[in-house]
JSON list of C-alpha atoms and ligand atoms in Angstrom, two decimals:
[
{"chain": "A", "resi": 1244, "resn": "MET", "atom": "CA", "xyz": [88.66, 88.03, 89.67]},
{"chain": "A", "resi": 1245, "resn": "ASP", "atom": "CA", "xyz": [90.99, 86.00, 91.84]},
{"chain": "A", "resi": 1246, "resn": "CYS", "atom": "CA", "xyz": [94.13, 86.51, 89.76]},
{"chain": "A", "resi": 1247, "resn": "VAL", "atom": "CA", "xyz": [97.44, 87.20, 91.48]},
{"chain": "A", "resi": 1248, "resn": "PHE", "atom": "CA", "xyz": [98.91, 89.13, 88.53]},
{"chain": "A", "resi": 1249, "resn": "CYS", "atom": "CA", "xyz": [95.77, 91.32, 88.17]},
{"chain": "A", "resi": 1250, "resn": "LYS", "atom": "CA", "xyz": [96.27, 92.11, 91.87]},
{"chain": "A", "resi": 1251, "resn": "ILE", "atom": "CA", "xyz": [99.95, 92.93, 91.29]},
{"chain": "A", "resi": 1252, "resn": "ALA", "atom": "CA", "xyz": [98.96, 95.16, 88.34]},
{"chain": "A", "resi": 1253, "resn": "SER", "atom": "CA", "xyz": [96.45, 97.04, 90.51]},
{"chain": "A", "resi": 1254, "resn": "GLY", "atom": "CA", "xyz": [98.84, 97.28, 93.47]},
{"chain": "A", "resi": 1255, "resn": "GLU", "atom": "CA", "xyz": [96.61, 95.16, 95.73]},
{"chain": "A", "resi": 1256, "resn": "ILE", "atom": "CA", "xyz": [99.51, 92.68, 96.08]},
{"chain": "A", "resi": 1257, "resn": "PRO", "atom": "CA", "xyz": [102.94, 94.30, 96.54]},
{"chain": "A", "resi": 1258, "resn": "SER", "atom": "CA", "xyz": [105.76, 93.66, 94.09]},
{"chain": "A", "resi": 1259, "resn": "LYS", "atom": "CA", "xyz": [109.15, 95.10, 93.25]},
{"chain": "A", "resi": 1260, "resn": "LYS", "atom": "CA", "xyz": [108.33, 96.98, 90.06]},
{"chain": "A", "resi": 1261, "resn": "ALA", "atom": "CA", "xyz": [110.88, 97.35, 87.28]},
{"chain": "A", "resi": 1262, "resn": "TYR", "atom": "CA", "xyz": [108.60, 99.26, 84.87]},
{"chain": "A", "resi": 1263, "resn": "GLU", "atom": "CA", "xyz": [105.01, 100.48, 84.66]},
{"chain": "A", "resi": 1264, "resn": "ASP", "atom": "CA", "xyz": [102.81, 102.40, 82.24]},
{"chain": "A", "resi": 1265, "resn": "ASP", "atom": "CA", "xyz": [99.05, 102.50, 81.59]},
{"chain": "A", "resi": 1266, "resn": "LYS", "atom": "CA", "xyz": [99.05, 99.19, 79.65]},
{"chain": "A", "resi": 1267, "resn": "ILE", "atom": "CA", "xyz": [101.72, 96.93, 81.13]},
{"chain": "A", "resi": 1268, "resn": "CYS", "atom": "CA", "xyz": [103.90, 96.43, 84.17]},
{"chain": "A", "resi": 1269, "resn": "ALA", "atom": "CA", "xyz": [107.11, 94.57, 84.94]},
{"chain": "A", "resi": 1270, "resn": "PHE", "atom": "CA", "xyz": [108.20, 93.26, 88.32]},
{"chain": "A", "resi": 1271, "resn": "TYR", "atom": "CA", "xyz": [110.88, 91.01, 89.80]},
{"chain": "A", "resi": 1272, "resn": "ASP", "atom": "CA", "xyz": [110.03, 87.30, 90.09]},
{"chain": "A", "resi": 1273, "resn": "LEU", "atom": "CA", "xyz": [109.65, 86.06, 93.69]},
{"chain": "A", "resi": 1274, "resn": "ASP", "atom": "CA", "xyz": [111.65, 82.92, 92.87]},
{"chain": "A", "resi": 1275, "resn": "PRO", "atom": "CA", "xyz": [114.40, 84.12, 90.50]},
{"chain": "A", "resi": 1276, "resn": "GLN", "atom": "CA", "xyz": [115.87, 81.56, 88.09]},
{"chain": "A", "resi": 1277, "resn": "ALA", "atom": "CA", "xyz": [118.70, 83.85, 86.95]},
{"chain": "A", "resi": 1278, "resn": "PRO", "atom": "CA", "xyz": [120.54, 86.90, 88.36]},
{"chain": "A", "resi": 1279, "resn": "VAL", "atom": "CA", "xyz": [117.99, 89.05, 86.47]},
{"chain": "A", "resi": 1280, "resn": "HIS", "atom": "CA", "xyz": [114.46, 87.59, 86.38]},
{"chain": "A", "resi": 1281, "resn": "ILE", "atom": "CA", "xyz": [111.68, 90.05, 85.55]},
{"chain": "A", "resi": 1282, "resn": "LEU", "atom": "CA", "xyz": [108.07, 89.25, 84.65]},
{"chain": "A", "resi": 1283, "resn": "ILE", "atom": "CA", "xyz": [106.31, 91.51, 82.14]},
{"chain": "A", "resi": 1284, "resn": "ILE", "atom": "CA", "xyz": [102.51, 91.44, 82.00]},
{"chain": "A", "resi": 1285, "resn": "PRO", "atom": "CA", "xyz": [99.62, 93.26, 80.37]},
{"chain": "A", "resi": 1286, "resn": "LYS", "atom": "CA", "xyz": [97.44, 95.07, 82.95]},
{"chain": "A", "resi": 1287, "resn": "GLU", "atom": "CA", "xyz": [94.42, 93.70, 81.08]},
{"chain": "A", "resi": 1288, "resn": "HIS", "atom": "CA", "xyz": [93.65, 90.11, 82.09]},
{"chain": "A", "resi": 1289, "resn": "ILE", "atom": "CA", "xyz": [94.65, 87.85, 79.19]},
{"chain": "A", "resi": 1290, "resn": "ALA", "atom": "CA", "xyz": [94.81, 84.25, 80.42]},
{"chain": "A", "resi": 1291, "resn": "SER", "atom": "CA", "xyz": [97.61, 82.94, 78.17]},
{"chain": "A", "resi": 1292, "resn": "ALA", "atom": "CA", "xyz": [99.31, 83.16, 74.78]},
{"chain": "A", "resi": 1293, "resn": "ARG", "atom": "CA", "xyz": [96.38, 81.10, 73.46]},
{"chain": "A", "resi": 1294, "resn": "GLU", "atom": "CA", "xyz": [94.13, 84.15, 73.96]},
{"chain": "A", "resi": 1295, "resn": "ILE", "atom": "CA", "xyz": [96.20, 86.46, 71.70]},
{"chain": "A", "resi": 1296, "resn": "THR", "atom": "CA", "xyz": [94.01, 87.78, 68.87]},
{"chain": "A", "resi": 1297, "resn": "PRO", "atom": "CA", "xyz": [94.35, 90.43, 66.12]},
{"chain": "A", "resi": 1298, "resn": "GLU", "atom": "CA", "xyz": [92.53, 92.80, 68.52]},
{"chain": "A", "resi": 1299, "resn": "ASN", "atom": "CA", "xyz": [94.92, 92.45, 71.47]},
{"chain": "A", "resi": 1300, "resn": "SER", "atom": "CA", "xyz": [98.23, 91.41, 69.87]},
{"chain": "A", "resi": 1301, "resn": "GLY", "atom": "CA", "xyz": [99.64, 94.96, 69.97]},
{"chain": "A", "resi": 1302, "resn": "ILE", "atom": "CA", "xyz": [100.29, 94.51, 73.67]},
{"chain": "A", "resi": 1303, "resn": "VAL", "atom": "CA", "xyz": [102.80, 91.75, 72.88]},
{"chain": "A", "resi": 1304, "resn": "ALA", "atom": "CA", "xyz": [104.82, 94.09, 70.65]},
{"chain": "A", "resi": 1305, "resn": "HIS", "atom": "CA", "xyz": [104.77, 96.69, 73.43]},
{"chain": "A", "resi": 1306, "resn": "ILE", "atom": "CA", "xyz": [105.93, 94.10, 75.99]},
{"chain": "A", "resi": 1307, "resn": "PHE", "atom": "CA", "xyz": [108.88, 93.15, 73.73]},
{"chain": "A", "resi": 1308, "resn": "GLU", "atom": "CA", "xyz": [109.87, 96.81, 73.31]},
{"chain": "A", "resi": 1309, "resn": "VAL", "atom": "CA", "xyz": [109.93, 97.22, 77.09]},
{"chain": "A", "resi": 1310, "resn": "ALA", "atom": "CA", "xyz": [111.80, 93.90, 77.49]},
{"chain": "A", "resi": 1311, "resn": "ALA", "atom": "CA", "xyz": [114.58, 95.24, 75.25]},
{"chain": "A", "resi": 1312, "resn": "LYS", "atom": "CA", "xyz": [114.71, 98.45, 77.31]},
{"chain": "A", "resi": 1313, "resn": "LEU", "atom": "CA", "xyz": [114.83, 96.49, 80.61]},
{"chain": "A", "resi": 1314, "resn": "ALA", "atom": "CA", "xyz": [117.57, 94.23, 79.20]},
{"chain": "A", "resi": 1315, "resn": "GLU", "atom": "CA", "xyz": [119.63, 97.30, 78.36]},
{"chain": "A", "resi": 1316, "resn": "GLU", "atom": "CA", "xyz": [119.00, 98.91, 81.77]},
{"chain": "A", "resi": 1317, "resn": "ASN", "atom": "CA", "xyz": [120.07, 95.67, 83.47]},
{"chain": "A", "resi": 1318, "resn": "HIS", "atom": "CA", "xyz": [123.26, 95.49, 81.35]},
{"chain": "A", "resi": 1319, "resn": "LEU", "atom": "CA", "xyz": [122.33, 92.18, 79.71]},
{"chain": "A", "resi": 1320, "resn": "ASP", "atom": "CA", "xyz": [124.70, 93.07, 76.86]},
{"chain": "A", "resi": 1321, "resn": "ASN", "atom": "CA", "xyz": [125.82, 89.46, 76.38]},
{"chain": "A", "resi": 1322, "resn": "GLY", "atom": "CA", "xyz": [122.27, 88.27, 75.72]},
{"chain": "A", "resi": 1323, "resn": "PHE", "atom": "CA", "xyz": [119.13, 87.24, 77.53]},
{"chain": "A", "resi": 1324, "resn": "ARG", "atom": "CA", "xyz": [116.10, 84.98, 77.18]},
{"chain": "A", "resi": 1325, "resn": "ILE", "atom": "CA", "xyz": [112.41, 85.85, 76.95]},
{"chain": "A", "resi": 1326, "resn": "VAL", "atom": "CA", "xyz": [110.12, 82.94, 77.91]},
{"chain": "A", "resi": 1327, "resn": "ASN", "atom": "CA", "xyz": [106.38, 82.45, 77.76]},
{"chain": "A", "resi": 1328, "resn": "ASN", "atom": "CA", "xyz": [104.98, 79.28, 79.31]},
{"chain": "A", "resi": 1329, "resn": "CYS", "atom": "CA", "xyz": [101.52, 78.41, 77.92]},
{"chain": "A", "resi": 1330, "resn": "GLY", "atom": "CA", "xyz": [99.14, 75.84, 79.35]},
{"chain": "A", "resi": 1331, "resn": "GLU", "atom": "CA", "xyz": [99.86, 72.70, 81.31]},
{"chain": "A", "resi": 1332, "resn": "ASP", "atom": "CA", "xyz": [102.47, 71.21, 78.98]},
{"chain": "A", "resi": 1333, "resn": "GLY", "atom": "CA", "xyz": [104.15, 74.62, 78.72]},
{"chain": "A", "resi": 1334, "resn": "GLY", "atom": "CA", "xyz": [104.52, 74.75, 82.51]},
{"chain": "A", "resi": 1335, "resn": "GLN", "atom": "CA", "xyz": [102.27, 77.79, 83.03]},
{"chain": "A", "resi": 1336, "resn": "THR", "atom": "CA", "xyz": [101.42, 78.16, 86.72]},
{"chain": "A", "resi": 1337, "resn": "VAL", "atom": "CA", "xyz": [99.84, 81.65, 86.77]},
{"chain": "A", "resi": 1338, "resn": "GLN", "atom": "CA", "xyz": [96.88, 81.99, 84.39]},
{"chain": "A", "resi": 1339, "resn": "HIS", "atom": "CA", "xyz": [97.59, 85.60, 83.36]},
{"chain": "A", "resi": 1340, "resn": "LEU", "atom": "CA", "xyz": [99.80, 86.18, 80.29]},
{"chain": "A", "resi": 1341, "resn": "HIS", "atom": "CA", "xyz": [103.38, 86.94, 81.30]},
{"chain": "A", "resi": 1342, "resn": "PHE", "atom": "CA", "xyz": [106.81, 86.95, 79.73]},
{"chain": "A", "resi": 1343, "resn": "HIS", "atom": "CA", "xyz": [109.90, 86.06, 81.74]},
{"chain": "A", "resi": 1344, "resn": "LEU", "atom": "CA", "xyz": [112.99, 88.18, 81.01]},
{"chain": "A", "resi": 1345, "resn": "LEU", "atom": "CA", "xyz": [115.97, 86.14, 82.19]},
{"chain": "A", "resi": 1346, "resn": "GLY", "atom": "CA", "xyz": [119.61, 87.11, 82.06]},
{"chain": "A", "resi": 1347, "resn": "GLY", "atom": "CA", "xyz": [122.94, 87.46, 83.81]},
{"chain": "A", "resi": 1348, "resn": "ARG", "atom": "CA", "xyz": [124.02, 83.86, 83.22]},
{"chain": "A", "resi": 1349, "resn": "SER", "atom": "CA", "xyz": [124.47, 81.51, 80.28]},
{"chain": "A", "resi": 1350, "resn": "MET", "atom": "CA", "xyz": [121.23, 79.66, 79.40]},
{"chain": "A", "resi": 1351, "resn": "LYS", "atom": "CA", "xyz": [120.87, 76.00, 78.44]},
{"chain": "A", "resi": 1352, "resn": "TRP", "atom": "CA", "xyz": [119.03, 74.67, 75.40]},
{"chain": "A", "resi": 1353, "resn": "PRO", "atom": "CA", "xyz": [116.74, 72.79, 75.06]},
{"chain": "A", "resi": 1354, "resn": "PRO", "atom": "CA", "xyz": [114.77, 73.69, 78.20]},
{"chain": "A", "resi": 1355, "resn": "GLY", "atom": "CA", "xyz": [113.63, 70.81, 80.41]},
{"chain": "B", "resi": 1490, "resn": "AMP", "atom": "P1", "xyz": [104.89, 80.47, 85.00]},
{"chain": "B", "resi": 1490, "resn": "AMP", "atom": "O1", "xyz": [105.36, 79.18, 85.58]},
{"chain": "B", "resi": 1490, "resn": "AMP", "atom": "O2", "xyz": [105.43, 80.77, 83.65]},
{"chain": "B", "resi": 1490, "resn": "AMP", "atom": "O3", "xyz": [103.37, 80.58, 85.07]},
{"chain": "B", "resi": 1490, "resn": "AMP", "atom": "O4", "xyz": [105.52, 81.59, 85.90]},
{"chain": "B", "resi": 1490, "resn": "AMP", "atom": "C1", "xyz": [104.92, 82.15, 87.03]},
{"chain": "B", "resi": 1490, "resn": "AMP", "atom": "C2", "xyz": [106.00, 82.90, 87.74]},
{"chain": "B", "resi": 1490, "resn": "AMP", "atom": "O5", "xyz": [105.40, 83.80, 88.64]},
{"chain": "B", "resi": 1490, "resn": "AMP", "atom": "C3", "xyz": [106.95, 82.03, 88.58]},
{"chain": "B", "resi": 1490, "resn": "AMP", "atom": "O6", "xyz": [108.29, 82.24, 88.13]},
{"chain": "B", "resi": 1490, "resn": "AMP", "atom": "C4", "xyz": [106.73, 82.52, 90.01]},
{"chain": "B", "resi": 1490, "resn": "AMP", "atom": "O7", "xyz": [107.92, 82.52, 90.76]},
{"chain": "B", "resi": 1490, "resn": "AMP", "atom": "C5", "xyz": [106.21, 83.92, 89.77]},
{"chain": "B", "resi": 1490, "resn": "AMP", "atom": "N1", "xyz": [105.35, 84.48, 90.81]},
{"chain": "B", "resi": 1490, "resn": "AMP", "atom": "C6", "xyz": [104.24, 83.91, 91.35]},
{"chain": "B", "resi": 1490, "resn": "AMP", "atom": "N2", "xyz": [103.68, 84.75, 92.26]},
{"chain": "B", "resi": 1490, "resn": "AMP", "atom": "C7", "xyz": [104.46, 85.86, 92.27]},
{"chain": "B", "resi": 1490, "resn": "AMP", "atom": "C8", "xyz": [104.41, 87.11, 93.00]},
{"chain": "B", "resi": 1490, "resn": "AMP", "atom": "N3", "xyz": [103.45, 87.37, 93.89]},
{"chain": "B", "resi": 1490, "resn": "AMP", "atom": "N4", "xyz": [105.39, 88.01, 92.77]},
{"chain": "B", "resi": 1490, "resn": "AMP", "atom": "C9", "xyz": [106.38, 87.77, 91.87]},
{"chain": "B", "resi": 1490, "resn": "AMP", "atom": "N5", "xyz": [106.46, 86.63, 91.16]},
{"chain": "B", "resi": 1490, "resn": "AMP", "atom": "C10", "xyz": [105.53, 85.69, 91.35]},
{"chain": "B", "resi": 1491, "resn": "ZN", "atom": "ZN1", "xyz": [94.80, 88.45, 85.71]}
]
């Protein structure tokens, strides 16, 4: 499958990894929107948040556990933001489920 994040998960495309286990990996975004900007993905290809089911939803809990650990490691003690963009209106540009962990600056609300 021609999916850039599947290729990052398999190591075919290089990335700066922040975390990896048998089910998920986390790597630094190429175009950071905050001093800390890490993407966390399942290694299994799930296209978007729309494809979360009772069978695969455990991976989301695991991703959030690792996000909390990465936030702590990156000293985001004053807070952080976890973002998932889904579909065209959500601004999703890579069709493989991913969560942005953003921190190190004050965030605005609502997002644009
Ligand atoms: P989204 O707009 O939510 O689909 O986010 C996709 C994100 O992936 C963007 O923030 C891109 O900068 C990032 N991105 C795309 N290709 C790569 C890559 N090869 N390595 C790291 N980050 C990437
Ligand atoms: Zn994929």
